[in-house]
PDB file of C-alpha atoms in Angstrom:
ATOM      1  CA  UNK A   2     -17.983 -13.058 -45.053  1.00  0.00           C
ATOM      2  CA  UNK A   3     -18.508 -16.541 -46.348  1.00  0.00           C
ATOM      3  CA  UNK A   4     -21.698 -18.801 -44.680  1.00  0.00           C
ATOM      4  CA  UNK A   5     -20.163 -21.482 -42.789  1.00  0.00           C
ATOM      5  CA  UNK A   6     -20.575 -25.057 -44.412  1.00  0.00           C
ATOM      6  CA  UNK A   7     -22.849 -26.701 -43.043  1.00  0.00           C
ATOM      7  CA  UNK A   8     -20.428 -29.733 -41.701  1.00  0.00           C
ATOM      8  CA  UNK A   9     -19.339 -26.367 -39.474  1.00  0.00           C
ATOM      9  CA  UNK A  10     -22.647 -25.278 -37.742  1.00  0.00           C
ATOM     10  CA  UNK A  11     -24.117 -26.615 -34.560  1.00  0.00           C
ATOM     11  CA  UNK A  12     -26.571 -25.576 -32.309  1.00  0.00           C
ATOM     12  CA  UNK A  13     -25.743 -24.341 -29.280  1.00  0.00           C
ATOM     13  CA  UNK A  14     -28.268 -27.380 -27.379  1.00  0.00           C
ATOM     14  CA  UNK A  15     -27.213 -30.094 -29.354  1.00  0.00           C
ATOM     15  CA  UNK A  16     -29.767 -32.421 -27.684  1.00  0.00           C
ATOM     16  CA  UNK A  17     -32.784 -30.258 -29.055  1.00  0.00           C
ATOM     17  CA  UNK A  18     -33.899 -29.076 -32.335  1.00  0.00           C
ATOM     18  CA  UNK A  19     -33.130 -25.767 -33.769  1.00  0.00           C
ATOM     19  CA  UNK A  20     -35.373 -22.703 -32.904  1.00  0.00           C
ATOM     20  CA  UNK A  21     -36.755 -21.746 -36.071  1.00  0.00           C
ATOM     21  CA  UNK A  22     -35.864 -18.319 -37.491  1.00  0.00           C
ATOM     22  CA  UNK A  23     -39.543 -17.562 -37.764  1.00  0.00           C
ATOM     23  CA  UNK A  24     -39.730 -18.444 -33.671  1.00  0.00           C
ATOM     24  CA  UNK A  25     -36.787 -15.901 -32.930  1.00  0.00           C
ATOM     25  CA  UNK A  26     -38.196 -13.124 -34.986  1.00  0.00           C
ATOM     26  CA  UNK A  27     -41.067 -13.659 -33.298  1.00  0.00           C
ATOM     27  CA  UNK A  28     -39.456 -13.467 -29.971  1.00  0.00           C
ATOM     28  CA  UNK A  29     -37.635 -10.394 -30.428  1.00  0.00           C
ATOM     29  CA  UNK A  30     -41.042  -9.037 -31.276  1.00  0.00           C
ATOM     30  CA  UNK A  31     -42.476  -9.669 -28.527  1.00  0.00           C
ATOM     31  CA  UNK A  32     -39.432  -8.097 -26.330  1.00  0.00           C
ATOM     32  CA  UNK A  33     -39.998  -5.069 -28.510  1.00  0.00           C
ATOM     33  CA  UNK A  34     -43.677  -5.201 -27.249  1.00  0.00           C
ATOM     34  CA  UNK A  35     -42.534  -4.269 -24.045  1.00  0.00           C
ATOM     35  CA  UNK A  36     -40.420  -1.727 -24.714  1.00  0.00           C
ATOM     36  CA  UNK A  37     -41.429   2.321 -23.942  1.00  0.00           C
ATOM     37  CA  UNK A  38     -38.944   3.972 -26.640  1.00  0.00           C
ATOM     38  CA  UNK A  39     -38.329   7.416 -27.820  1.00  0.00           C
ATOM     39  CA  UNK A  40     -39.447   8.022 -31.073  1.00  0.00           C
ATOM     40  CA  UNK A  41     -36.565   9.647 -33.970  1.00  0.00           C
ATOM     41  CA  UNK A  42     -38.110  12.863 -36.154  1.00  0.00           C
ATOM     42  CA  UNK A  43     -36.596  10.973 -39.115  1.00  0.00           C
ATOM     43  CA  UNK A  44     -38.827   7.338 -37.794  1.00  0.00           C
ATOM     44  CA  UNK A  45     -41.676   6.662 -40.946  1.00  0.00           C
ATOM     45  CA  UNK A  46     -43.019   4.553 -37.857  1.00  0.00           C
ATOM     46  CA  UNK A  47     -43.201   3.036 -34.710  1.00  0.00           C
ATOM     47  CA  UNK A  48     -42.623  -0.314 -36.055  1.00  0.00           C
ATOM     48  CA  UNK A  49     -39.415   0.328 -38.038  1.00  0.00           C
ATOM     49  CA  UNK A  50     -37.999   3.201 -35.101  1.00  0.00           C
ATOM     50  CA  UNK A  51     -38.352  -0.068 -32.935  1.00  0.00           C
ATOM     51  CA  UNK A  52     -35.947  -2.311 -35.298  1.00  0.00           C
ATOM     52  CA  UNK A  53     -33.903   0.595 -35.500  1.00  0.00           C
ATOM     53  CA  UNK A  54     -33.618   0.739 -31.524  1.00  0.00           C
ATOM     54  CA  UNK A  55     -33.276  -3.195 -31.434  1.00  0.00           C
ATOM     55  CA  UNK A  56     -30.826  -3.232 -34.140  1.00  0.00           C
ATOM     56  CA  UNK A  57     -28.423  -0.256 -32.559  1.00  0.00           C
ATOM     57  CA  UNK A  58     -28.990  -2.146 -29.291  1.00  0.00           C
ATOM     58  CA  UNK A  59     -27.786  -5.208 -30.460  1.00  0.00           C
ATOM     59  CA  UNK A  60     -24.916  -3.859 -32.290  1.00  0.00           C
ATOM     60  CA  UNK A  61     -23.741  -2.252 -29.099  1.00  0.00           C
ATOM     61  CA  UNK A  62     -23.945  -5.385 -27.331  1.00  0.00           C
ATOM     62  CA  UNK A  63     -21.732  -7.659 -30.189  1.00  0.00           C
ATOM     63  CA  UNK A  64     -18.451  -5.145 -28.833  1.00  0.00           C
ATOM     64  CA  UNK A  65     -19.130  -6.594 -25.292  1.00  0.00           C
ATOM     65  CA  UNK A  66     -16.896  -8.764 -23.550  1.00  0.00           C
ATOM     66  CA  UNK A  67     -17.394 -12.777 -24.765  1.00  0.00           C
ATOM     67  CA  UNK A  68     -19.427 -14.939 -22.516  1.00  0.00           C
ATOM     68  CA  UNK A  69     -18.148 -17.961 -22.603  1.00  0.00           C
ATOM     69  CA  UNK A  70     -20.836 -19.647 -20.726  1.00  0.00           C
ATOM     70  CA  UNK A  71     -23.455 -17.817 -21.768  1.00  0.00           C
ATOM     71  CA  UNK A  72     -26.755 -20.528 -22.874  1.00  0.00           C
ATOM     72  CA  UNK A  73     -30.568 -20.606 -23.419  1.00  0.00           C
ATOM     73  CA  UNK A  74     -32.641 -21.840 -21.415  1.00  0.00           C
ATOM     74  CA  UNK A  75     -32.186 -25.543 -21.462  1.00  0.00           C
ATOM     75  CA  UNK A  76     -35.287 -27.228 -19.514  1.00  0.00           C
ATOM     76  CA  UNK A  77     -38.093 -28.311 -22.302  1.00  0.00           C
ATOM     77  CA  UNK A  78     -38.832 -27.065 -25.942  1.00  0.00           C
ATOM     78  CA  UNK A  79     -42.298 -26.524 -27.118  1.00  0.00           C
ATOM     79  CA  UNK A  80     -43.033 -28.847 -29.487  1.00  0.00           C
ATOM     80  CA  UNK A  81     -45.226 -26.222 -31.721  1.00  0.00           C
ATOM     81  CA  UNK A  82     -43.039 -23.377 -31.799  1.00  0.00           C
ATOM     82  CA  UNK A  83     -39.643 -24.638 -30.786  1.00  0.00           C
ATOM     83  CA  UNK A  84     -38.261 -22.075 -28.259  1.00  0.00           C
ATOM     84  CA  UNK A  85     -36.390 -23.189 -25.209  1.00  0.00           C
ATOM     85  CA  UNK A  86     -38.828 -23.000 -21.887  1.00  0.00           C
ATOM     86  CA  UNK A  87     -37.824 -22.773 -18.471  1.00  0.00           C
ATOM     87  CA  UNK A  88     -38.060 -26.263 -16.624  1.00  0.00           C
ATOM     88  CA  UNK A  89     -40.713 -24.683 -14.169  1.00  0.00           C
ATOM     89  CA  UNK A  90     -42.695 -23.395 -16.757  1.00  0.00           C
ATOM     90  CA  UNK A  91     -46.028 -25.510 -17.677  1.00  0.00           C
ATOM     91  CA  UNK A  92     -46.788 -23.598 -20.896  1.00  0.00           C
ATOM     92  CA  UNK A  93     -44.519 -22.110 -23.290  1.00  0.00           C
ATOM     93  CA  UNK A  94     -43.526 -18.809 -22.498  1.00  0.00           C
ATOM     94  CA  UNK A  95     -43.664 -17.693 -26.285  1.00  0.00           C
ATOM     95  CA  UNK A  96     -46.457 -19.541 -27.482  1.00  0.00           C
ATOM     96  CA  UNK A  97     -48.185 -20.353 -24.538  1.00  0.00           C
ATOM     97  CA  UNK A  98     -48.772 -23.794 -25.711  1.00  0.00           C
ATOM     98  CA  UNK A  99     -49.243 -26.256 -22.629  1.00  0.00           C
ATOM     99  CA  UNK A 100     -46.373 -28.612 -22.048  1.00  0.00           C
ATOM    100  CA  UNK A 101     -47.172 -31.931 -22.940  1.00  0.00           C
ATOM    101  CA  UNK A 102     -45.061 -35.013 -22.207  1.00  0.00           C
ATOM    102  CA  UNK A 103     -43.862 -35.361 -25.525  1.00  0.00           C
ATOM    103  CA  UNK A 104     -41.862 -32.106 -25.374  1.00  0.00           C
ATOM    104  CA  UNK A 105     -38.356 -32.651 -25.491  1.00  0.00           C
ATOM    105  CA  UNK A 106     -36.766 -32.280 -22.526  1.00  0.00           C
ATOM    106  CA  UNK A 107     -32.805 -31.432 -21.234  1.00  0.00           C
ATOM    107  CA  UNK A 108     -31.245 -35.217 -20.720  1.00  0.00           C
ATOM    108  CA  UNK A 109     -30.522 -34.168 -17.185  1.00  0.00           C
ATOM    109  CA  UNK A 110     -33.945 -33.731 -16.675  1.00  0.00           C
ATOM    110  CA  UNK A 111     -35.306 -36.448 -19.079  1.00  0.00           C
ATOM    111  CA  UNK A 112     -34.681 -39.370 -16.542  1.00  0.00           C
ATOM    112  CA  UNK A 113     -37.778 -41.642 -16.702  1.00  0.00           C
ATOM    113  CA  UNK A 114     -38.564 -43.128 -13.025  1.00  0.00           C
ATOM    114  CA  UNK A 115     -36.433 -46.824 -14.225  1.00  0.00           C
ATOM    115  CA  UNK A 116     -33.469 -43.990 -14.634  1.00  0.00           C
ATOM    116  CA  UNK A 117     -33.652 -44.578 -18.415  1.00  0.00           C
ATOM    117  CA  UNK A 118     -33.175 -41.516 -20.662  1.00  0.00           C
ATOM    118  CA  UNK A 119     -35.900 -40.103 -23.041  1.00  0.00           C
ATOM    119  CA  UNK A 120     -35.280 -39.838 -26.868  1.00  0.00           C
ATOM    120  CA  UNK A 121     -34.714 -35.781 -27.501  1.00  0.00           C
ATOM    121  CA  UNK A 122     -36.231 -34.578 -30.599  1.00  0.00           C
TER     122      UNK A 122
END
């Protein structure tokens, strides 16, 4: 299958900056941290058994029905690592870098106290 030209390919948050692919490898790392998994015979290790399990998972999951509405988390993005935070959240839940005031924020939730809107990154 062909890449999709660039003049095709948006973001699914528009108002925020890509995640990095380096941030979402990252991520699914550390969901695989948490995972208890039976090992295969055939596994050279736990690392790659884990991908394995991850990638089979994932595979499963691309036959599911379409979610239409399905988004990430919308309320901030770190401003070191790029992932999407929770709005609650005070540090990023990947990094754990504190939330500054600089971090971009969702434009429903960037209102300054005038009602103005803050720039997004």
């Amino acid at each position: 299958e062909a890449s999709p030209s660039p003049a095709s390919v948006r973001s699914l948050l528009h108002d925020f900056r890509d995640t990095p692919p380096s941030t979402c490898t990252v991520s699914l790392q550390w969901a695989m941290l948490h995972w208890n998994i039976p090992v295969r015979s055939a596994a050279c290790c736990p690392w790659h058994n884990s991908l394995e399990v991850a990638s089979r998972l994932l595979s499963l999951r691309q036959a599911s029905p379409c979610q239409r509405h399905w988004a990430p988390l919308r309320g901030w993005q770190c401003s070191r690592c790029w992932s999407m935070n929770h709005e609650m959240l005070e540090a990023c839940d990947l990094c754990r870098t504190a939330r500054s005031s600089w971090d971009a924020m969702s434009p429903a939730s960037a209102l300054n106290q005038d009602g103005s809107t803050r720039v997004s990154l």
